[in-house]
Coordinates of C-alpha atoms in Angstrom, one line a residue:
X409 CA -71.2 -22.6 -64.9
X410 CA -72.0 -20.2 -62.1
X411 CA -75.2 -21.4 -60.0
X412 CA -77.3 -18.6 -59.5
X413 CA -80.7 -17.9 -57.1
X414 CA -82.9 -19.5 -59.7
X415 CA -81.0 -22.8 -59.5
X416 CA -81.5 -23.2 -55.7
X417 CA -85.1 -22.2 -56.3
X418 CA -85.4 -25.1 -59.0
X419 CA -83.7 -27.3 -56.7
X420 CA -85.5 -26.5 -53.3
X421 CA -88.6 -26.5 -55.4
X422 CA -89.8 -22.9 -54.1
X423 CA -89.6 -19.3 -55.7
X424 CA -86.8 -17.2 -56.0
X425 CA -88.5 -14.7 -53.8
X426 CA -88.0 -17.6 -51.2
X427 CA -84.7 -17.7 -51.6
X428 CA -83.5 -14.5 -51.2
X429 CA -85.8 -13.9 -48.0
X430 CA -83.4 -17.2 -46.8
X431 CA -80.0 -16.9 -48.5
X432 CA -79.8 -13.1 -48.5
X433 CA -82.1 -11.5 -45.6
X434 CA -84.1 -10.0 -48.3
X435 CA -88.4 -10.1 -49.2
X436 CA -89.2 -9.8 -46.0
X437 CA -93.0 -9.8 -47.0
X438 CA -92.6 -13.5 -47.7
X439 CA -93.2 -15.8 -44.8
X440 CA -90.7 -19.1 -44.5
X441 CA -91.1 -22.1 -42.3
X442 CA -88.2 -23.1 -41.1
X443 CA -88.4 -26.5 -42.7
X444 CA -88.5 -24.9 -45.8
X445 CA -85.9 -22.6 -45.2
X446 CA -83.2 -25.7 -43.8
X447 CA -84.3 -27.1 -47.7
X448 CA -83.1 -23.7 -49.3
X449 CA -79.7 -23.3 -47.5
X450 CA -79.9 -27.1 -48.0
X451 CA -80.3 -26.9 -51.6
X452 CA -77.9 -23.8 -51.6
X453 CA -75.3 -26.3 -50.0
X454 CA -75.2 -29.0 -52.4
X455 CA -75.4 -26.9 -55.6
X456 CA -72.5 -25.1 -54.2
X457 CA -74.4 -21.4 -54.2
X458 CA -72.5 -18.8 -52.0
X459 CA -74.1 -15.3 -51.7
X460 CA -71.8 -12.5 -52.9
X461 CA -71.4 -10.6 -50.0
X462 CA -69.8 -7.5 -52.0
X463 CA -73.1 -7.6 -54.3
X464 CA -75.5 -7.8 -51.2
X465 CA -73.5 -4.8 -49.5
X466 CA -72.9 -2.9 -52.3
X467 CA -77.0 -2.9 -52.7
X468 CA -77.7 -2.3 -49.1
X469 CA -75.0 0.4 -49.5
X470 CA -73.2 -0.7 -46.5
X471 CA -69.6 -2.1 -46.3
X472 CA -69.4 -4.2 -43.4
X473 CA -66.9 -3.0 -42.3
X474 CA -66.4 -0.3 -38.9
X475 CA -62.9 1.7 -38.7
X476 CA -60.6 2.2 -35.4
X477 CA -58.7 5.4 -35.0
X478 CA -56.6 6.4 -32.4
X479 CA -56.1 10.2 -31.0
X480 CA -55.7 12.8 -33.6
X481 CA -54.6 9.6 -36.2
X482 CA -51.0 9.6 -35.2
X483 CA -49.1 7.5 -36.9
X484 CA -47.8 5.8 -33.4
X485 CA -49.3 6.1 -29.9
X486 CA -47.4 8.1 -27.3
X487 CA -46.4 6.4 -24.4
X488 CA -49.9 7.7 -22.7
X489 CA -50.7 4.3 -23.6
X490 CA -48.3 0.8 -22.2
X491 CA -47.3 -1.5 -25.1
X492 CA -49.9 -4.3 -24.7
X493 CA -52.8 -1.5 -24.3
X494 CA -53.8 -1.7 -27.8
X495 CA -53.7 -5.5 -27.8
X496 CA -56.6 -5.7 -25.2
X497 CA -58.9 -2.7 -26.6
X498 CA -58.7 -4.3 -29.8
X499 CA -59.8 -8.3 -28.4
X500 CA -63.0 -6.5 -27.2
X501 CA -63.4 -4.3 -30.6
X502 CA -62.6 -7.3 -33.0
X503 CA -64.1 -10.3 -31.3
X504 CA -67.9 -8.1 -30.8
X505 CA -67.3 -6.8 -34.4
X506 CA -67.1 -10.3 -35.4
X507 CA -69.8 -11.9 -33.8
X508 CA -72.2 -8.9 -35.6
X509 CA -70.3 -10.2 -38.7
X510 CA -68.1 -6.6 -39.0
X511 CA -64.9 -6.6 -40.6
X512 CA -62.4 -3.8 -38.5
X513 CA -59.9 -1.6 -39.9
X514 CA -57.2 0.6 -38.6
X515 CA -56.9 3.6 -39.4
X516 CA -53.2 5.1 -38.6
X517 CA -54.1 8.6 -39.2
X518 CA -57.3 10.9 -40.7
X519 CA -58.4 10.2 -44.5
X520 CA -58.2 12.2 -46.9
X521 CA -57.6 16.6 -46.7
X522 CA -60.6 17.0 -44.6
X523 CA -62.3 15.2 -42.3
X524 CA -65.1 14.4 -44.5
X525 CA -63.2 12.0 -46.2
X526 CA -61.9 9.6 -43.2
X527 CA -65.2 10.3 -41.3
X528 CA -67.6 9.9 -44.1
X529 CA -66.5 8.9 -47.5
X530 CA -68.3 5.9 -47.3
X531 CA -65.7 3.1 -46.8
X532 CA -66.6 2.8 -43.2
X533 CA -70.2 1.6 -41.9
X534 CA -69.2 3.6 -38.6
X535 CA -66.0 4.7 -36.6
X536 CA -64.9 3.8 -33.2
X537 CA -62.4 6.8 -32.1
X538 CA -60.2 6.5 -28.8
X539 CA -57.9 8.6 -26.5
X540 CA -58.8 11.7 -28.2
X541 CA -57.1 14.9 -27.1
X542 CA -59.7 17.8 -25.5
X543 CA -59.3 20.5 -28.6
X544 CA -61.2 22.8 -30.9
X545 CA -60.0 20.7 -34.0
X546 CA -61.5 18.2 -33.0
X547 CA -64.8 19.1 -31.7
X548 CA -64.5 20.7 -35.9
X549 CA -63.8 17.0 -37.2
X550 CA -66.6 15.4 -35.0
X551 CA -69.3 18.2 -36.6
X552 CA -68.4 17.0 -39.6
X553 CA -68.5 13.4 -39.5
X554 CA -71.1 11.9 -41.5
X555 CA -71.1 8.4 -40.3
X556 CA -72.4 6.7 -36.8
X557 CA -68.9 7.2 -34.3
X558 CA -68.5 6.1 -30.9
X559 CA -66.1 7.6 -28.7
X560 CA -63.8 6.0 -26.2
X561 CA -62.0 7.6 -23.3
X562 CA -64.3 10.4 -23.3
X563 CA -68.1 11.4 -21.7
X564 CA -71.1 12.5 -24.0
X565 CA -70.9 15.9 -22.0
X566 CA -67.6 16.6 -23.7
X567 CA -68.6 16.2 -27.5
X568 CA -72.7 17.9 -27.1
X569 CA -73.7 14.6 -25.8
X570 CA -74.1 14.1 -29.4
X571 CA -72.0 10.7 -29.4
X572 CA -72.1 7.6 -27.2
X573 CA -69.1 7.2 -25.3
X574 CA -67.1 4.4 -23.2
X575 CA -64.7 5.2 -20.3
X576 CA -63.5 3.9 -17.3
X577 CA -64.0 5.5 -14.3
X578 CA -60.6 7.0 -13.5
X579 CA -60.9 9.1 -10.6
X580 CA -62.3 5.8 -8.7
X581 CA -59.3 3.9 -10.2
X582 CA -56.4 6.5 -9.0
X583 CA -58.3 6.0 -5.5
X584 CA -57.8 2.5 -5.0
X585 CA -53.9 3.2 -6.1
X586 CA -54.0 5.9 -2.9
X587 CA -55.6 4.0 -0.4
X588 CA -52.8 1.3 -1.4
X589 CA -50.0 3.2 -0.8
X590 CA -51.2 5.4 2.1
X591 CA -52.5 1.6 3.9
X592 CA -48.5 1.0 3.5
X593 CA -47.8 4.0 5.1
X594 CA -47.0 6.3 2.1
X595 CA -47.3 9.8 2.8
X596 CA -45.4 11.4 0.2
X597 CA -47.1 10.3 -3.3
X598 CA -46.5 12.0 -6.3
X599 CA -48.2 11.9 -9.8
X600 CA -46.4 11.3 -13.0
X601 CA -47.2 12.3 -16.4
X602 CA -45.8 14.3 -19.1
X603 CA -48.1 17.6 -19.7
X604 CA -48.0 18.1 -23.1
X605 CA -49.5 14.8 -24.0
X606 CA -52.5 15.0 -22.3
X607 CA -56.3 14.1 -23.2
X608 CA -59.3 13.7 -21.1
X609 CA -58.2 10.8 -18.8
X610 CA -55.2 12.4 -18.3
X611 CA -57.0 15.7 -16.8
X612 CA -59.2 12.9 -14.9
X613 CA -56.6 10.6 -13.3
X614 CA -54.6 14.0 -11.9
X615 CA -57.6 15.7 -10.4
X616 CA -58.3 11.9 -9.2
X617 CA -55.1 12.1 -7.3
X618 CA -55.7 15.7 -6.2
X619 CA -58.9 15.0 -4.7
X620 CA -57.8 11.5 -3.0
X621 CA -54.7 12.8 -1.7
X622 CA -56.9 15.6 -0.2
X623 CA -59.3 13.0 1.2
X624 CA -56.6 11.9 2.9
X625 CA -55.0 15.2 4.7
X626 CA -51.6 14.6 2.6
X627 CA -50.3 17.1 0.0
X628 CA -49.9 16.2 -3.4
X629 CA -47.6 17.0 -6.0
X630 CA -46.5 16.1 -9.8
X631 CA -43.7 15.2 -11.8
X632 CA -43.8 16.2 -15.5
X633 CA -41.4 14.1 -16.4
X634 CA -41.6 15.9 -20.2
X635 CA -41.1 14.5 -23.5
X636 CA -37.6 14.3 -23.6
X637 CA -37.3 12.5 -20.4
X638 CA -35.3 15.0 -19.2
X639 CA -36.9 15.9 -15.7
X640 CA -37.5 12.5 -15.3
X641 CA -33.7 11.4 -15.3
X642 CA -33.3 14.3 -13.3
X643 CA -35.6 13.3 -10.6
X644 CA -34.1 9.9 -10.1
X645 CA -30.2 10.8 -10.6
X646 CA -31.0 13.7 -7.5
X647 CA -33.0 10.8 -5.2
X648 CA -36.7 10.6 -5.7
X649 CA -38.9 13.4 -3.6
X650 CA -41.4 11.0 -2.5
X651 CA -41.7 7.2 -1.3
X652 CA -44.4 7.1 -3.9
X653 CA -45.3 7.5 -7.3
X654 CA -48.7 7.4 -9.4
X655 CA -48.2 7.1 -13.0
X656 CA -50.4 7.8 -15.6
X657 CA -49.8 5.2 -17.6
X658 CA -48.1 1.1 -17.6
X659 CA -45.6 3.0 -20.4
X660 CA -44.7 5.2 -18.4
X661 CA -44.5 3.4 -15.0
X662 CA -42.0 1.0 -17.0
X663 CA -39.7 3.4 -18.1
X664 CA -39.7 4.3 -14.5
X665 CA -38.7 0.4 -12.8
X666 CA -36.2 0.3 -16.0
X667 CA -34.7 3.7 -15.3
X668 CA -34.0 3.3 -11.3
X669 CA -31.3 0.9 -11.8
X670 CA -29.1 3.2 -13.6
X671 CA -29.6 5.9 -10.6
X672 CA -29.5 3.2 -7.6
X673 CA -33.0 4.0 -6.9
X674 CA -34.5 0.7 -5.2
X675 CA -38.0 -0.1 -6.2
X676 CA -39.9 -0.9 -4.1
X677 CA -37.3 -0.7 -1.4
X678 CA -36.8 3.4 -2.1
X679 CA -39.7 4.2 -4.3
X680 CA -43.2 2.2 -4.7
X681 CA -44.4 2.8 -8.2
X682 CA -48.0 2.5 -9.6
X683 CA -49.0 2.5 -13.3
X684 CA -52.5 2.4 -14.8
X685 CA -53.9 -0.1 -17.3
X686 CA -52.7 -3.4 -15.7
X687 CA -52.0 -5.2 -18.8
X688 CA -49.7 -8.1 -19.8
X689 CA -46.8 -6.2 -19.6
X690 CA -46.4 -5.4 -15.9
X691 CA -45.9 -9.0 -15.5
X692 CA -42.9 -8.6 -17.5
X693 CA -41.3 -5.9 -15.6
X694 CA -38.7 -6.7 -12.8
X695 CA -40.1 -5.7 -10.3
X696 CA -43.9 -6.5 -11.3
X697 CA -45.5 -3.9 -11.6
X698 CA -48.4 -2.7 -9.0
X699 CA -51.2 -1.5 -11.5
X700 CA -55.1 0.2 -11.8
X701 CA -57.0 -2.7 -14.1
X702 CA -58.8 -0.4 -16.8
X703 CA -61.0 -3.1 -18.2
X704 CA -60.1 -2.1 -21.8
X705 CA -61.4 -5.6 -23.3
X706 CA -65.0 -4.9 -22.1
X707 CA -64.5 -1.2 -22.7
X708 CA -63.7 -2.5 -26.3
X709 CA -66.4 -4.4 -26.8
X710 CA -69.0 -2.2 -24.8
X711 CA -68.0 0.8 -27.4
X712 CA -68.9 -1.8 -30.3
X713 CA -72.1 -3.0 -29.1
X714 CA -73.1 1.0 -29.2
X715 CA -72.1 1.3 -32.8
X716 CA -73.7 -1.8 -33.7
X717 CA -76.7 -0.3 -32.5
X718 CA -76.2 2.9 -34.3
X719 CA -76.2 0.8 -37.5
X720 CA -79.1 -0.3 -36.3
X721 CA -81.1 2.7 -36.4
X722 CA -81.2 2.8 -32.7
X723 CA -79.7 4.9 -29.8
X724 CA -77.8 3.1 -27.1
X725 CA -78.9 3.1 -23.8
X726 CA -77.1 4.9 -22.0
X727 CA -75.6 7.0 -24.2
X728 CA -72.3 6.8 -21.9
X729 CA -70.8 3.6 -19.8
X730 CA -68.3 4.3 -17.2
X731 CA -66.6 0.9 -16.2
X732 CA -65.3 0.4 -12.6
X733 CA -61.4 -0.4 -12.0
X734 CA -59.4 -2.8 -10.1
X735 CA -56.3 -2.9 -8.8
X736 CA -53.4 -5.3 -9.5
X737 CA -50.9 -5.6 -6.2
X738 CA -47.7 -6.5 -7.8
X739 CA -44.1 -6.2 -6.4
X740 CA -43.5 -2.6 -7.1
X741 CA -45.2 -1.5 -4.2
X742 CA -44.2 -2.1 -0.9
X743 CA -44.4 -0.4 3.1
X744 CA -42.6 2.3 3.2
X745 CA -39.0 1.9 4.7
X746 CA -38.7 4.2 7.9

């Protein structure tokens, strides 16, 4: 037979009123020692009572549950982002989402015909949307979206300050990567990144680099290397144009190192390379790649402590966090060979 709230009540020897306000966060009118509470979940415990957390949530309509979507909900990132990016975003997401007692779903693309549906149909308690492209569609879906959204890889000032945000600060980052290379006596850097792929960081790392490389007196330049790969096989197979190259992303900087042999481009010998997120992966690139830390576990978790607030029924404060970078010296950077 099913024990119900009545039984623990009989058992604990105190009203049902009593144990809800214990077992179920409810009646908050009715004060609990916590002596008599510890005889509840006590009681609870050895009648073998276990709230029905569907019930509750379906009463408090609330799921529980917080939704992850990534850009425009592709299907699959583009490279703008190295294969064990997702990995450490998500350990910040997860484990904070947890410990508020959030379940966290990923959602591969938008819900439903309109935006409505994925950003406000009611499955999702709130959203946590990262790496989303600068564009009018966009700024439509987030007018729309009926539930409390927090937006990484982006600042307030770009979506009405209407949204809390979380992003590192990427002009800072792309400045320890110059001072690097220009301490080894780099001169000719150049920025990679393929142009039609771009979102906000993008457009921050590159007028990073414009402005650093300007601090310094040196000229800068870029390689679009392009979707197809073309210009960037092109690049290497002709001998590189600098003794240095930025790259927007770890994905992209390890297409680079894997590239070179093919094209007898030495790395770091002939070409230093830097890539951006400083994950797992550069360590298994040969040569190691030299990478800006984005502290995408904290950013993670810093973007869901906002929400959780938002459910709250509060604002965060600030409204946007910008998180410092490091950088990781590997062995793809090296002095330049005169």
């Amino acid at each position: 037979m099913k024990v119900t709230l009545k039984d623990v009540a009989k058992r604990a020897q105190v009203t049902p009123p009593v144990v809800s306000s214990v077992l179920h966060n409810k009646s908050k009118s009715v004060r609990v020692s916590e002596a008599t509470a510890e005889r509840v979940r006590q009681a609870a415990e050895d009648l073998g009572y276990r709230v029905n957390v569907f019930a509750r949530n379906f009463r408090a309509q609330r799921t529980n549950t917080i939704g992850v979507l990534n850009g425009m909900g592709m299907q699959r990132p583009t490279f703008l982002h190295g294969p064990r990016y997702f990995a450490a975003l998500m350990d910040g997401i997860v484990d904070c989402a947890f410990r508020h007692d959030y379940s966290v779903t990923l959602c591969p693309q938008l819900l439903g015909e309109s935006p409505q549906y994925g950003l406000g149909d009611g499955r999702f308690d709130g959203l946590i949307w990262y790496s989303i492209p600068p564009s009018e569609t966009v700024q439509r879906y987030l007018q729309d979206c009926l539930v409390p959204l927090v937006i990484i890889h982006g600042h307030e000032r770009d979506f009405d300050s209407k949204y809390p945000t979380v992003i590192c600060d990427n002009a800072g980052g792309i400045g320890l990567a110059v001072d690097h290379l220009v301490g080894l006596g780099h001169k000719k850097i150049g920025f990679a990144i393929e142009s039609d792929a771009m979102n906000v960081e993008s457009l921050e790392r590159l007028a990073g680099f414009e402005h650093h490389m300007k601090r310094h007196g040196l000229p800068h330049s870029v390689l679009d290397v392009q979707r197809d790969r073309s210009a960037l096989r092109d690049y290497l197979s002709k001998g590189p144009d600098h003794t240095a190259l930025i790259v927007h992303s770890d994905g992209l900087a390890g297409e680079i190192i894997r590239a070179a042999p093919e094209f007898n481009v030495d790395i770091p010998g002939q070409l230093s390379v830097v890539g951006f997120d400083s994950t797992e992966f550069c360590d298994e690139l040969r040569p190691r790649l030299t990478s800006v830390h984005q502290p995408l576990t904290e950013m993670g978790a810093c973007a869901t402590e906002k929400l959780m607030t938002l459910l709250a029924g509060n604002e965060p404060q600030p409204l946007e966090s910008v998180l410092a970078c490091s950088l990781d010296i590997r062995e793809s950077t090296g002095p330049i060979q005169l």
